[in-house]
């Protein structure tokens, strides 16, 4: 699935509106949906189209998927069929809507594609903002590391930056710094590291992770290099 289910349900409600839905006699169903299938398959980005029948739904059902071009695996699948009242409907998971005009189906596909583009734009904007936050975080860490003389390593994730600090030779602590709270976390970072180092020196023992395996080949930033 590419889009949020609630987003698609909202689009279905807003997009498919009208006074009288398309109604066909039972003997017309298969030919009508088959004709729709032919037209839909001409659209770029439509994948895995097929007819199917199930024991619970003897009527022909046409399922098609709209591919999100920004992701290799993401797509959203929809089903077109007639309900028991011979009304043409389009369904998605538990959501459904009556179809009032054939053109609504094609404009709906265009709208879903536009939502993919909007989602991609929002993601790129978020990544850009997070990158700026990463630079700010690392800049602050370098300043603290130089002054307090410790080596560190960072890993970047979608919602946070993981800071790995070498407290003593071969022993490290991991600190997660969420991008949404990085300013507050940085305010406490120096005192946290200082407290842990002082406790180590005082003889108080507690469990620290070993760097032997997990970060053996990581690119550590040494305080001497800053």
GROMACS .gro file of C-alpha atoms in nm:
model
  226
    1UNK     CA    1   0.000   0.000   0.000
    2UNK     CA    2   0.129   0.344  -0.092
    3UNK     CA    3  -0.130   0.588   0.043
    4UNK     CA    4  -0.290   0.587   0.385
    5UNK     CA    5  -0.624   0.399   0.390
    6UNK     CA    6  -0.801   0.699   0.541
    7UNK     CA    7  -0.666   0.922   0.265
    8UNK     CA    8  -0.805   0.695  -0.006
    9UNK     CA    9  -1.139   0.658   0.175
   10UNK     CA   10  -1.166   1.038   0.188
   11UNK     CA   11  -1.087   1.070  -0.184
   12UNK     CA   12  -1.350   0.808  -0.268
   13UNK     CA   13  -1.613   1.003  -0.073
   14UNK     CA   14  -1.520   1.336  -0.228
   15UNK     CA   15  -1.460   1.223  -0.585
   16UNK     CA   16  -1.751   0.994  -0.665
   17UNK     CA   17  -2.056   1.212  -0.632
   18UNK     CA   18  -2.372   1.250  -0.837
   19UNK     CA   19  -2.744   1.195  -0.846
   20UNK     CA   20  -2.791   0.857  -1.015
   21UNK     CA   21  -2.523   0.584  -1.023
   22UNK     CA   22  -2.453   0.380  -1.335
   23UNK     CA   23  -2.697   0.087  -1.345
   24UNK     CA   24  -2.684  -0.208  -1.585
   25UNK     CA   25  -2.890  -0.522  -1.622
   26UNK     CA   26  -2.724  -0.839  -1.493
   27UNK     CA   27  -2.663  -0.981  -1.841
   28UNK     CA   28  -2.470  -0.661  -1.932
   29UNK     CA   29  -2.230  -0.670  -1.637
   30UNK     CA   30  -1.947  -0.877  -1.780
   31UNK     CA   31  -1.934  -0.701  -2.117
   32UNK     CA   32  -1.949  -0.360  -1.951
   33UNK     CA   33  -1.668  -0.432  -1.704
   34UNK     CA   34  -1.463  -0.601  -1.977
   35UNK     CA   35  -1.489  -0.282  -2.183
   36UNK     CA   36  -1.377  -0.080  -1.880
   37UNK     CA   37  -1.082  -0.313  -1.832
   38UNK     CA   38  -0.967  -0.254  -2.189
   39UNK     CA   39  -0.968   0.123  -2.139
   40UNK     CA   40  -0.806   0.119  -1.794
   41UNK     CA   41  -0.522  -0.104  -1.912
   42UNK     CA   42  -0.423   0.164  -2.163
   43UNK     CA   43  -0.332   0.399  -1.878
   44UNK     CA   44   0.033   0.423  -1.778
   45UNK     CA   45   0.101   0.304  -1.424
   46UNK     CA   46  -0.179   0.046  -1.407
   47UNK     CA   47  -0.055  -0.294  -1.293
   48UNK     CA   48  -0.184  -0.645  -1.229
   49UNK     CA   49  -0.527  -0.603  -1.390
   50UNK     CA   50  -0.743  -0.911  -1.393
   51UNK     CA   51  -1.096  -1.047  -1.379
   52UNK     CA   52  -1.192  -1.277  -1.098
   53UNK     CA   53  -1.495  -1.449  -0.956
   54UNK     CA   54  -1.536  -1.584  -0.606
   55UNK     CA   55  -1.787  -1.826  -0.458
   56UNK     CA   56  -1.931  -1.545  -0.246
   57UNK     CA   57  -1.946  -1.303  -0.540
   58UNK     CA   58  -2.059  -1.474  -0.861
   59UNK     CA   59  -2.055  -1.142  -1.047
   60UNK     CA   60  -1.738  -1.053  -1.243
   61UNK     CA   61  -1.499  -0.828  -1.054
   62UNK     CA   62  -1.223  -0.628  -1.214
   63UNK     CA   63  -0.925  -0.548  -0.994
   64UNK     CA   64  -0.649  -0.310  -1.093
   65UNK     CA   65  -0.354  -0.152  -0.916
   66UNK     CA   66  -0.217   0.200  -0.948
   67UNK     CA   67   0.161   0.203  -0.923
   68UNK     CA   68   0.344   0.465  -0.721
   69UNK     CA   69   0.634   0.550  -0.953
   70UNK     CA   70   0.840   0.689  -0.664
   71UNK     CA   71   0.860   0.345  -0.503
   72UNK     CA   72   0.935   0.008  -0.662
   73UNK     CA   73   0.703  -0.188  -0.432
   74UNK     CA   74   0.419   0.053  -0.351
   75UNK     CA   75   0.082   0.044  -0.520
   76UNK     CA   76  -0.286   0.066  -0.428
   77UNK     CA   77  -0.544  -0.183  -0.554
   78UNK     CA   78  -0.907  -0.116  -0.638
   79UNK     CA   79  -1.199  -0.330  -0.752
   80UNK     CA   80  -1.477  -0.236  -0.993
   81UNK     CA   81  -1.797  -0.440  -0.985
   82UNK     CA   82  -2.174  -0.423  -0.969
   83UNK     CA   83  -2.353  -0.454  -0.635
   84UNK     CA   84  -2.676  -0.645  -0.572
   85UNK     CA   85  -2.875  -0.345  -0.691
   86UNK     CA   86  -2.692  -0.357  -1.028
   87UNK     CA   87  -2.512  -0.031  -0.944
   88UNK     CA   88  -2.152   0.012  -1.055
   89UNK     CA   89  -1.921   0.059  -0.757
   90UNK     CA   90  -1.550   0.093  -0.690
   91UNK     CA   91  -1.406  -0.052  -0.369
   92UNK     CA   92  -1.085  -0.027  -0.170
   93UNK     CA   93  -1.045  -0.247   0.137
   94UNK     CA   94  -1.354  -0.162   0.345
   95UNK     CA   95  -1.437   0.157   0.156
   96UNK     CA   96  -1.663   0.184  -0.147
   97UNK     CA   97  -1.833   0.440  -0.365
   98UNK     CA   98  -2.096   0.444  -0.638
   99UNK     CA   99  -1.977   0.540  -0.985
  100UNK     CA  100  -2.200   0.801  -1.150
  101UNK     CA  101  -2.002   0.861  -1.469
  102UNK     CA  102  -1.736   0.650  -1.641
  103UNK     CA  103  -1.510   0.955  -1.660
  104UNK     CA  104  -1.499   0.960  -1.279
  105UNK     CA  105  -1.293   0.640  -1.281
  106UNK     CA  106  -1.026   0.787  -1.507
  107UNK     CA  107  -1.011   1.118  -1.321
  108UNK     CA  108  -0.994   0.919  -0.996
  109UNK     CA  109  -0.684   0.738  -1.123
  110UNK     CA  110  -0.530   1.076  -1.210
  111UNK     CA  111  -0.610   1.205  -0.862
  112UNK     CA  112  -0.446   0.906  -0.693
  113UNK     CA  113  -0.136   0.963  -0.906
  114UNK     CA  114  -0.136   1.328  -0.801
  115UNK     CA  115  -0.155   1.220  -0.437
  116UNK     CA  116   0.156   1.009  -0.499
  117UNK     CA  117   0.333   1.319  -0.630
  118UNK     CA  118   0.215   1.524  -0.332
  119UNK     CA  119   0.337   1.256  -0.093
  120UNK     CA  120   0.674   1.245  -0.266
  121UNK     CA  121   0.706   1.625  -0.243
  122UNK     CA  122   0.623   1.619   0.128
  123UNK     CA  123   0.877   1.342   0.185
  124UNK     CA  124   1.151   1.531   0.001
  125UNK     CA  125   1.075   1.845   0.203
  126UNK     CA  126   1.088   1.646   0.526
  127UNK     CA  127   1.418   1.484   0.427
  128UNK     CA  128   1.565   1.825   0.346
  129UNK     CA  129   1.459   1.965   0.684
  130UNK     CA  130   1.594   1.656   0.864
  131UNK     CA  131   1.924   1.691   0.679
  132UNK     CA  132   1.958   2.047   0.805
  133UNK     CA  133   1.879   1.925   1.156
  134UNK     CA  134   2.140   1.649   1.121
  135UNK     CA  135   2.405   1.907   1.030
  136UNK     CA  136   2.306   2.122   1.328
  137UNK     CA  137   2.315   1.823   1.564
  138UNK     CA  138   2.653   1.697   1.442
  139UNK     CA  139   2.796   2.048   1.457
  140UNK     CA  140   2.695   2.076   1.823
  141UNK     CA  141   2.826   1.728   1.902
  142UNK     CA  142   3.163   1.809   1.746
  143UNK     CA  143   3.192   2.117   1.965
  144UNK     CA  144   3.112   1.920   2.281
  145UNK     CA  145   3.340   1.630   2.180
  146UNK     CA  146   3.634   1.864   2.120
  147UNK     CA  147   3.591   2.040   2.454
  148UNK     CA  148   3.515   1.728   2.660
  149UNK     CA  149   3.755   1.502   2.469
  150UNK     CA  150   3.552   1.202   2.355
  151UNK     CA  151   3.524   1.012   2.027
  152UNK     CA  152   3.189   0.954   1.864
  153UNK     CA  153   3.006   0.808   1.568
  154UNK     CA  154   2.661   0.887   1.426
  155UNK     CA  155   2.398   0.701   1.228
  156UNK     CA  156   2.115   0.872   1.046
  157UNK     CA  157   1.757   0.739   1.048
  158UNK     CA  158   1.425   0.868   0.916
  159UNK     CA  159   1.312   1.020   1.247
  160UNK     CA  160   1.627   1.039   1.456
  161UNK     CA  161   2.004   1.052   1.468
  162UNK     CA  162   2.177   0.788   1.678
  163UNK     CA  163   2.485   0.911   1.862
  164UNK     CA  164   2.741   0.655   1.973
  165UNK     CA  165   2.989   0.790   2.228
  166UNK     CA  166   3.304   0.610   2.339
  167UNK     CA  167   3.307   0.649   2.716
  168UNK     CA  168   3.628   0.454   2.758
  169UNK     CA  169   3.838   0.233   2.533
  170UNK     CA  170   3.611  -0.031   2.381
  171UNK     CA  171   3.302   0.082   2.576
  172UNK     CA  172   3.024   0.293   2.429
  173UNK     CA  173   2.680   0.435   2.499
  174UNK     CA  174   2.409   0.494   2.241
  175UNK     CA  175   2.190   0.804   2.254
  176UNK     CA  176   1.889   0.858   2.026
  177UNK     CA  177   1.831   1.219   1.926
  178UNK     CA  178   1.484   1.267   1.766
  179UNK     CA  179   1.482   1.538   1.500
  180UNK     CA  180   1.161   1.677   1.649
  181UNK     CA  181   1.327   1.726   1.990
  182UNK     CA  182   1.691   1.771   1.899
  183UNK     CA  183   1.731   2.114   2.061
  184UNK     CA  184   1.609   1.990   2.400
  185UNK     CA  185   1.820   1.674   2.376
  186UNK     CA  186   2.136   1.867   2.290
  187UNK     CA  187   2.089   2.086   2.599
  188UNK     CA  188   2.117   1.776   2.819
  189UNK     CA  189   2.376   1.590   2.613
  190UNK     CA  190   2.691   1.732   2.768
  191UNK     CA  191   2.575   1.681   3.127
  192UNK     CA  192   2.461   1.326   3.046
  193UNK     CA  193   2.797   1.224   2.902
  194UNK     CA  194   2.988   1.397   3.182
  195UNK     CA  195   2.777   1.223   3.446
  196UNK     CA  196   2.834   0.878   3.296
  197UNK     CA  197   3.210   0.936   3.267
  198UNK     CA  198   3.231   1.060   3.626
  199UNK     CA  199   3.038   0.758   3.752
  200UNK     CA  200   3.280   0.533   3.566
  201UNK     CA  201   3.578   0.708   3.725
  202UNK     CA  202   3.425   0.687   4.073
  203UNK     CA  203   3.421   0.310   4.050
  204UNK     CA  204   3.048   0.268   4.008
  205UNK     CA  205   2.994  -0.016   3.764
  206UNK     CA  206   2.710  -0.046   3.516
  207UNK     CA  207   2.671  -0.219   3.185
  208UNK     CA  208   2.807  -0.047   2.875
  209UNK     CA  209   2.796  -0.186   2.522
  210UNK     CA  210   3.109  -0.317   2.359
  211UNK     CA  211   3.232  -0.170   2.030
  212UNK     CA  212   3.402  -0.493   1.930
  213UNK     CA  213   3.136  -0.619   1.689
  214UNK     CA  214   2.871  -0.363   1.609
  215UNK     CA  215   3.092  -0.060   1.541
  216UNK     CA  216   3.424  -0.225   1.459
  217UNK     CA  217   3.436  -0.085   1.106
  218UNK     CA  218   3.253   0.242   1.171
  219UNK     CA  219   3.406   0.578   1.084
  220UNK     CA  220   3.469   0.720   1.429
  221UNK     CA  221   3.528   1.092   1.469
  222UNK     CA  222   3.807   1.145   1.720
  223UNK     CA  223   3.821   1.454   1.937
  224UNK     CA  224   4.185   1.504   1.832
  225UNK     CA  225   4.072   1.555   1.470
  226UNK     CA  226   3.831   1.836   1.557
   0.00000   0.00000   0.00000
